[in-house]
Amino acid sequence: QVQLVESGGGSVQSGGSLKLSCAASGNVDRNYCLGWFRQAPGKQREGVAGIEADGRRKYADSVKGRFTISPDNAKNTLYPQMNTLYLEMNSLKPEDTAMYYCAALASEHCSGSWWRSEGGMDYWGKGTLVTIAS
């Protein structure tokens, strides 16, 4: 079992910045890729960003150039080798308002658009709320 706990959400003005954290824990016998999803009010949950075993970052078009996903240890990009995943969010817009979730997927399944696949993730955190005021 992997436990994921998000933090860092809050309310900021448009153009501002926030840095979210996802603390991962739990004894596991395999590696996991971690990623970020979000769900805006009245909308479906969508993939925001993911990080792969070789360090490649994947981003939704809507956040490219503004959001950065990173692990706590630049050399390790999978759990349990890394314990905390970050999402640095800059130039925030009102449309970024959403509940942000951290999710984990067994690394052998992390190919293609895994980081967009809400239904394919193995574990989820409970989320942290981000509100952007215009």
mmCIF file with all atom_site columns, C-alpha atoms in Angstrom:
data_model
loop_
_atom_site.group_PDB
_atom_site.id
_atom_site.type_symbol
_atom_site.label_atom_id
_atom_site.label_alt_id
_atom_site.label_comp_id
_atom_site.label_asym_id
_atom_site.label_entity_id
_atom_site.label_seq_id
_atom_site.pdbx_PDB_ins_code
_atom_site.Cartn_x
_atom_site.Cartn_y
_atom_site.Cartn_z
_atom_site.occupancy
_atom_site.B_iso_or_equiv
_atom_site.pdbx_formal_charge
_atom_site.auth_seq_id
_atom_site.auth_comp_id
_atom_site.auth_asym_id
_atom_site.auth_atom_id
_atom_site.pdbx_PDB_model_num
ATOM 1   C CA . GLN A 1 1   ? 0.000   0.000  0.000   1.00 0.00 ? 1   GLN A CA 1
ATOM 2   C CA . VAL A 1 2   ? 1.173   3.509  -0.850  1.00 0.00 ? 2   VAL A CA 1
ATOM 3   C CA . GLN A 1 3   ? -0.109  6.447  1.156   1.00 0.00 ? 3   GLN A CA 1
ATOM 4   C CA . LEU A 1 4   ? -0.068  9.858  -0.497  1.00 0.00 ? 4   LEU A CA 1
ATOM 5   C CA . VAL A 1 5   ? -0.636  13.115 1.366   1.00 0.00 ? 5   VAL A CA 1
ATOM 6   C CA . GLU A 1 6   ? -0.859  16.407 -0.499  1.00 0.00 ? 6   GLU A CA 1
ATOM 7   C CA . SER A 1 7   ? -0.200  19.828 1.002   1.00 0.00 ? 7   SER A CA 1
ATOM 8   C CA . GLY A 1 8   ? 0.537   23.373 -0.060  1.00 0.00 ? 8   GLY A CA 1
ATOM 9   C CA . GLY A 1 9   ? -2.791  24.392 -1.505  1.00 0.00 ? 9   GLY A CA 1
ATOM 10  C CA . GLY A 1 10  ? -4.342  27.762 -0.771  1.00 0.00 ? 10  GLY A CA 1
ATOM 11  C CA . SER A 1 11  ? -5.851  30.879 -2.230  1.00 0.00 ? 11  SER A CA 1
ATOM 12  C CA . VAL A 1 12  ? -3.763  33.311 -4.285  1.00 0.00 ? 12  VAL A CA 1
ATOM 13  C CA . GLN A 1 13  ? -4.335  36.100 -6.758  1.00 0.00 ? 13  GLN A CA 1
ATOM 14  C CA . SER A 1 14  ? -4.120  35.555 -10.493 1.00 0.00 ? 14  SER A CA 1
ATOM 15  C CA . GLY A 1 15  ? -0.479  35.657 -11.550 1.00 0.00 ? 15  GLY A CA 1
ATOM 16  C CA . GLY A 1 16  ? 0.702   34.290 -8.236  1.00 0.00 ? 16  GLY A CA 1
ATOM 17  C CA . SER A 1 17  ? 2.530   31.091 -7.360  1.00 0.00 ? 17  SER A CA 1
ATOM 18  C CA . LEU A 1 18  ? 2.063   28.036 -5.188  1.00 0.00 ? 18  LEU A CA 1
ATOM 19  C CA . LYS A 1 19  ? 4.149   24.947 -4.547  1.00 0.00 ? 19  LYS A CA 1
ATOM 20  C CA . LEU A 1 20  ? 2.329   21.716 -3.805  1.00 0.00 ? 20  LEU A CA 1
ATOM 21  C CA . SER A 1 21  ? 3.902   18.740 -2.065  1.00 0.00 ? 21  SER A CA 1
ATOM 22  C CA . CYS A 1 22  ? 2.978   15.073 -2.110  1.00 0.00 ? 22  CYS A CA 1
ATOM 23  C CA . ALA A 1 23  ? 4.474   12.976 0.676   1.00 0.00 ? 23  ALA A CA 1
ATOM 24  C CA . ALA A 1 24  ? 4.572   9.292  -0.183  1.00 0.00 ? 24  ALA A CA 1
ATOM 25  C CA . SER A 1 25  ? 4.901   6.495  2.351   1.00 0.00 ? 25  SER A CA 1
ATOM 26  C CA . GLY A 1 26  ? 4.226   2.793  2.815   1.00 0.00 ? 26  GLY A CA 1
ATOM 27  C CA . ASN A 1 27  ? 6.146   -0.424 2.449   1.00 0.00 ? 27  ASN A CA 1
ATOM 28  C CA . VAL A 1 28  ? 6.143   -1.609 -1.122  1.00 0.00 ? 28  VAL A CA 1
ATOM 29  C CA . ASP A 1 29  ? 7.831   -4.302 -3.150  1.00 0.00 ? 29  ASP A CA 1
ATOM 30  C CA . ARG A 1 30  ? 7.838   -2.424 -6.449  1.00 0.00 ? 30  ARG A CA 1
ATOM 31  C CA . ASN A 1 31  ? 8.518   1.019  -7.850  1.00 0.00 ? 31  ASN A CA 1
ATOM 32  C CA . TYR A 1 32  ? 5.842   3.588  -8.590  1.00 0.00 ? 32  TYR A CA 1
ATOM 33  C CA . CYS A 1 33  ? 5.595   6.570  -10.904 1.00 0.00 ? 33  CYS A CA 1
ATOM 34  C CA . LEU A 1 34  ? 3.949   9.603  -9.362  1.00 0.00 ? 34  LEU A CA 1
ATOM 35  C CA . GLY A 1 35  ? 1.893   12.312 -10.960 1.00 0.00 ? 35  GLY A CA 1
ATOM 36  C CA . TRP A 1 36  ? -0.514  15.169 -10.342 1.00 0.00 ? 36  TRP A CA 1
ATOM 37  C CA . PHE A 1 37  ? -4.171  15.415 -11.343 1.00 0.00 ? 37  PHE A CA 1
ATOM 38  C CA . ARG A 1 38  ? -6.749  18.102 -10.728 1.00 0.00 ? 38  ARG A CA 1
ATOM 39  C CA . GLN A 1 39  ? -10.505 18.390 -10.683 1.00 0.00 ? 39  GLN A CA 1
ATOM 40  C CA . ALA A 1 40  ? -12.208 21.723 -11.152 1.00 0.00 ? 40  ALA A CA 1
ATOM 41  C CA . PRO A 1 41  ? -15.780 22.242 -9.929  1.00 0.00 ? 41  PRO A CA 1
ATOM 42  C CA . GLY A 1 42  ? -18.221 20.555 -12.275 1.00 0.00 ? 42  GLY A CA 1
ATOM 43  C CA . LYS A 1 43  ? -15.467 19.040 -14.403 1.00 0.00 ? 43  LYS A CA 1
ATOM 44  C CA . GLN A 1 44  ? -13.809 15.685 -14.822 1.00 0.00 ? 44  GLN A CA 1
ATOM 45  C CA . ARG A 1 45  ? -10.490 14.985 -13.126 1.00 0.00 ? 45  ARG A CA 1
ATOM 46  C CA . GLU A 1 46  ? -7.605  15.565 -15.530 1.00 0.00 ? 46  GLU A CA 1
ATOM 47  C CA . GLY A 1 47  ? -3.918  14.750 -15.606 1.00 0.00 ? 47  GLY A CA 1
ATOM 48  C CA . VAL A 1 48  ? -1.664  17.741 -14.973 1.00 0.00 ? 48  VAL A CA 1
ATOM 49  C CA . ALA A 1 49  ? 1.867   16.338 -14.860 1.00 0.00 ? 49  ALA A CA 1
ATOM 50  C CA . GLY A 1 50  ? 3.811   13.137 -14.366 1.00 0.00 ? 50  GLY A CA 1
ATOM 51  C CA . ILE A 1 51  ? 7.422   12.122 -13.946 1.00 0.00 ? 51  ILE A CA 1
ATOM 52  C CA . GLU A 1 52  ? 8.870   8.960  -15.436 1.00 0.00 ? 52  GLU A CA 1
ATOM 53  C CA . ALA A 1 53  ? 11.654  6.599  -14.412 1.00 0.00 ? 53  ALA A CA 1
ATOM 54  C CA . ASP A 1 54  ? 14.156  8.184  -16.795 1.00 0.00 ? 54  ASP A CA 1
ATOM 55  C CA . GLY A 1 55  ? 13.376  11.649 -15.457 1.00 0.00 ? 55  GLY A CA 1
ATOM 56  C CA . ARG A 1 56  ? 11.173  12.790 -18.313 1.00 0.00 ? 56  ARG A CA 1
ATOM 57  C CA . ARG A 1 57  ? 8.422   15.173 -17.287 1.00 0.00 ? 57  ARG A CA 1
ATOM 58  C CA . LYS A 1 58  ? 5.002   15.121 -18.899 1.00 0.00 ? 58  LYS A CA 1
ATOM 59  C CA . TYR A 1 59  ? 2.682   18.129 -18.796 1.00 0.00 ? 59  TYR A CA 1
ATOM 60  C CA . ALA A 1 60  ? -0.812  18.972 -19.919 1.00 0.00 ? 60  ALA A CA 1
ATOM 61  C CA . ASP A 1 61  ? -0.775  21.639 -22.610 1.00 0.00 ? 61  ASP A CA 1
ATOM 62  C CA . SER A 1 62  ? -2.713  23.993 -20.342 1.00 0.00 ? 62  SER A CA 1
ATOM 63  C CA . VAL A 1 63  ? 0.136   24.115 -17.786 1.00 0.00 ? 63  VAL A CA 1
ATOM 64  C CA . LYS A 1 64  ? 3.271   23.794 -19.934 1.00 0.00 ? 64  LYS A CA 1
ATOM 65  C CA . GLY A 1 65  ? 5.736   26.565 -19.210 1.00 0.00 ? 65  GLY A CA 1
ATOM 66  C CA . ARG A 1 66  ? 3.974   27.478 -15.956 1.00 0.00 ? 66  ARG A CA 1
ATOM 67  C CA . PHE A 1 67  ? 4.070   24.303 -13.842 1.00 0.00 ? 67  PHE A CA 1
ATOM 68  C CA . THR A 1 68  ? 7.114   22.226 -12.905 1.00 0.00 ? 68  THR A CA 1
ATOM 69  C CA . ILE A 1 69  ? 6.993   18.723 -11.449 1.00 0.00 ? 69  ILE A CA 1
ATOM 70  C CA . SER A 1 70  ? 10.017  17.562 -9.478  1.00 0.00 ? 70  SER A CA 1
ATOM 71  C CA . PRO A 1 71  ? 11.081  14.907 -6.963  1.00 0.00 ? 71  PRO A CA 1
ATOM 72  C CA . ASP A 1 72  ? 12.836  15.599 -3.667  1.00 0.00 ? 72  ASP A CA 1
ATOM 73  C CA . ASN A 1 73  ? 15.948  13.920 -5.026  1.00 0.00 ? 73  ASN A CA 1
ATOM 74  C CA . ALA A 1 74  ? 16.879  14.803 -8.580  1.00 0.00 ? 74  ALA A CA 1
ATOM 75  C CA . LYS A 1 75  ? 18.554  11.429 -9.058  1.00 0.00 ? 75  LYS A CA 1
ATOM 76  C CA . ASN A 1 76  ? 15.522  9.381  -8.069  1.00 0.00 ? 76  ASN A CA 1
ATOM 77  C CA . THR A 1 77  ? 12.234  9.747  -9.870  1.00 0.00 ? 77  THR A CA 1
ATOM 78  C CA . LEU A 1 78  ? 10.293  6.734  -8.599  1.00 0.00 ? 78  LEU A CA 1
ATOM 79  C CA . TYR A 1 79  ? 8.804   5.909  -5.210  1.00 0.00 ? 79  TYR A CA 1
ATOM 80  C CA . PRO A 1 80  ? 10.170  4.559  -2.875  1.00 0.00 ? 80  PRO A CA 1
ATOM 81  C CA . GLN A 1 81  ? 13.555  5.933  -4.005  1.00 0.00 ? 81  GLN A CA 1
ATOM 82  C CA . MET A 1 82  ? 12.046  9.392  -3.675  1.00 0.00 ? 82  MET A CA 1
ATOM 83  C CA . ASN A 1 83  ? 9.574   10.333 -0.941  1.00 0.00 ? 83  ASN A CA 1
ATOM 84  C CA . THR A 1 84  ? 8.186   13.720 -1.892  1.00 0.00 ? 84  THR A CA 1
ATOM 85  C CA . LEU A 1 85  ? 6.878   14.953 -5.210  1.00 0.00 ? 85  LEU A CA 1
ATOM 86  C CA . TYR A 1 86  ? 6.464   18.663 -5.839  1.00 0.00 ? 86  TYR A CA 1
ATOM 87  C CA . LEU A 1 87  ? 4.398   20.719 -8.237  1.00 0.00 ? 87  LEU A CA 1
ATOM 88  C CA . GLU A 1 88  ? 5.576   24.285 -8.556  1.00 0.00 ? 88  GLU A CA 1
ATOM 89  C CA . MET A 1 89  ? 2.872   26.431 -10.109 1.00 0.00 ? 89  MET A CA 1
ATOM 90  C CA . ASN A 1 90  ? 3.599   29.899 -11.486 1.00 0.00 ? 90  ASN A CA 1
ATOM 91  C CA . SER A 1 91  ? 1.571   32.487 -13.388 1.00 0.00 ? 91  SER A CA 1
ATOM 92  C CA . LEU A 1 92  ? -1.568  30.996 -11.938 1.00 0.00 ? 92  LEU A CA 1
ATOM 93  C CA . LYS A 1 93  ? -4.883  31.664 -13.627 1.00 0.00 ? 93  LYS A CA 1
ATOM 94  C CA . PRO A 1 94  ? -8.446  31.453 -12.348 1.00 0.00 ? 94  PRO A CA 1
ATOM 95  C CA . GLU A 1 95  ? -8.940  28.359 -14.534 1.00 0.00 ? 95  GLU A CA 1
ATOM 96  C CA . ASP A 1 96  ? -6.264  26.592 -12.451 1.00 0.00 ? 96  ASP A CA 1
ATOM 97  C CA . THR A 1 97  ? -8.708  26.585 -9.544  1.00 0.00 ? 97  THR A CA 1
ATOM 98  C CA . ALA A 1 98  ? -9.251  22.940 -8.615  1.00 0.00 ? 98  ALA A CA 1
ATOM 99  C CA . MET A 1 99  ? -8.634  20.193 -6.116  1.00 0.00 ? 99  MET A CA 1
ATOM 100 C CA . TYR A 1 100 ? -5.160  18.846 -6.846  1.00 0.00 ? 100 TYR A CA 1
ATOM 101 C CA . TYR A 1 101 ? -4.441  15.173 -6.302  1.00 0.00 ? 101 TYR A CA 1
ATOM 102 C CA . CYS A 1 102 ? -1.275  13.123 -6.210  1.00 0.00 ? 102 CYS A CA 1
ATOM 103 C CA . ALA A 1 103 ? -1.450  9.632  -7.680  1.00 0.00 ? 103 ALA A CA 1
ATOM 104 C CA . ALA A 1 104 ? 0.825   6.608  -8.023  1.00 0.00 ? 104 ALA A CA 1
ATOM 105 C CA . LEU A 1 105 ? 1.059   3.884  -10.648 1.00 0.00 ? 105 LEU A CA 1
ATOM 106 C CA . ALA A 1 106 ? 3.249   0.763  -10.630 1.00 0.00 ? 106 ALA A CA 1
ATOM 107 C CA . SER A 1 107 ? 6.227   1.673  -12.782 1.00 0.00 ? 107 SER A CA 1
ATOM 108 C CA . GLU A 1 108 ? 5.852   -1.266 -15.166 1.00 0.00 ? 108 GLU A CA 1
ATOM 109 C CA . HIS A 1 109 ? 2.655   0.394  -16.376 1.00 0.00 ? 109 HIS A CA 1
ATOM 110 C CA . CYS A 1 110 ? 4.102   3.897  -16.788 1.00 0.00 ? 110 CYS A CA 1
ATOM 111 C CA . SER A 1 111 ? 4.167   4.213  -20.537 1.00 0.00 ? 111 SER A CA 1
ATOM 112 C CA . GLY A 1 112 ? 2.388   6.331  -23.068 1.00 0.00 ? 112 GLY A CA 1
ATOM 113 C CA . SER A 1 113 ? -0.207  8.637  -21.530 1.00 0.00 ? 113 SER A CA 1
ATOM 114 C CA . TRP A 1 114 ? -0.243  6.951  -18.117 1.00 0.00 ? 114 TRP A CA 1
ATOM 115 C CA . TRP A 1 115 ? -0.123  10.346 -16.385 1.00 0.00 ? 115 TRP A CA 1
ATOM 116 C CA . ARG A 1 116 ? -3.428  11.345 -18.011 1.00 0.00 ? 116 ARG A CA 1
ATOM 117 C CA . SER A 1 117 ? -5.212  8.118  -17.163 1.00 0.00 ? 117 SER A CA 1
ATOM 118 C CA . GLU A 1 118 ? -7.355  8.750  -14.101 1.00 0.00 ? 118 GLU A CA 1
ATOM 119 C CA . GLY A 1 119 ? -8.806  5.255  -14.232 1.00 0.00 ? 119 GLY A CA 1
ATOM 120 C CA . GLY A 1 120 ? -5.407  3.605  -14.447 1.00 0.00 ? 120 GLY A CA 1
ATOM 121 C CA . MET A 1 121 ? -3.790  4.856  -11.251 1.00 0.00 ? 121 MET A CA 1
ATOM 122 C CA . ASP A 1 122 ? -3.201  2.517  -8.319  1.00 0.00 ? 122 ASP A CA 1
ATOM 123 C CA . TYR A 1 123 ? -3.249  4.959  -5.398  1.00 0.00 ? 123 TYR A CA 1
ATOM 124 C CA . TRP A 1 124 ? -4.607  8.436  -4.725  1.00 0.00 ? 124 TRP A CA 1
ATOM 125 C CA . GLY A 1 125 ? -4.178  11.108 -2.137  1.00 0.00 ? 125 GLY A CA 1
ATOM 126 C CA . LYS A 1 126 ? -7.130  13.040 -0.731  1.00 0.00 ? 126 LYS A CA 1
ATOM 127 C CA . GLY A 1 127 ? -6.200  16.266 -2.472  1.00 0.00 ? 127 GLY A CA 1
ATOM 128 C CA . THR A 1 128 ? -5.330  19.860 -1.667  1.00 0.00 ? 128 THR A CA 1
ATOM 129 C CA . LEU A 1 129 ? -7.479  22.782 -2.777  1.00 0.00 ? 129 LEU A CA 1
ATOM 130 C CA . VAL A 1 130 ? -6.077  25.543 -4.957  1.00 0.00 ? 130 VAL A CA 1
ATOM 131 C CA . THR A 1 131 ? -8.164  28.677 -5.494  1.00 0.00 ? 131 THR A CA 1
ATOM 132 C CA . ILE A 1 132 ? -7.065  31.456 -7.827  1.00 0.00 ? 132 ILE A CA 1
ATOM 133 C CA . ALA A 1 133 ? -8.828  34.785 -7.508  1.00 0.00 ? 133 ALA A CA 1
ATOM 134 C CA . SER A 1 134 ? -9.074  37.011 -10.577 1.00 0.00 ? 134 SER A CA 1
#
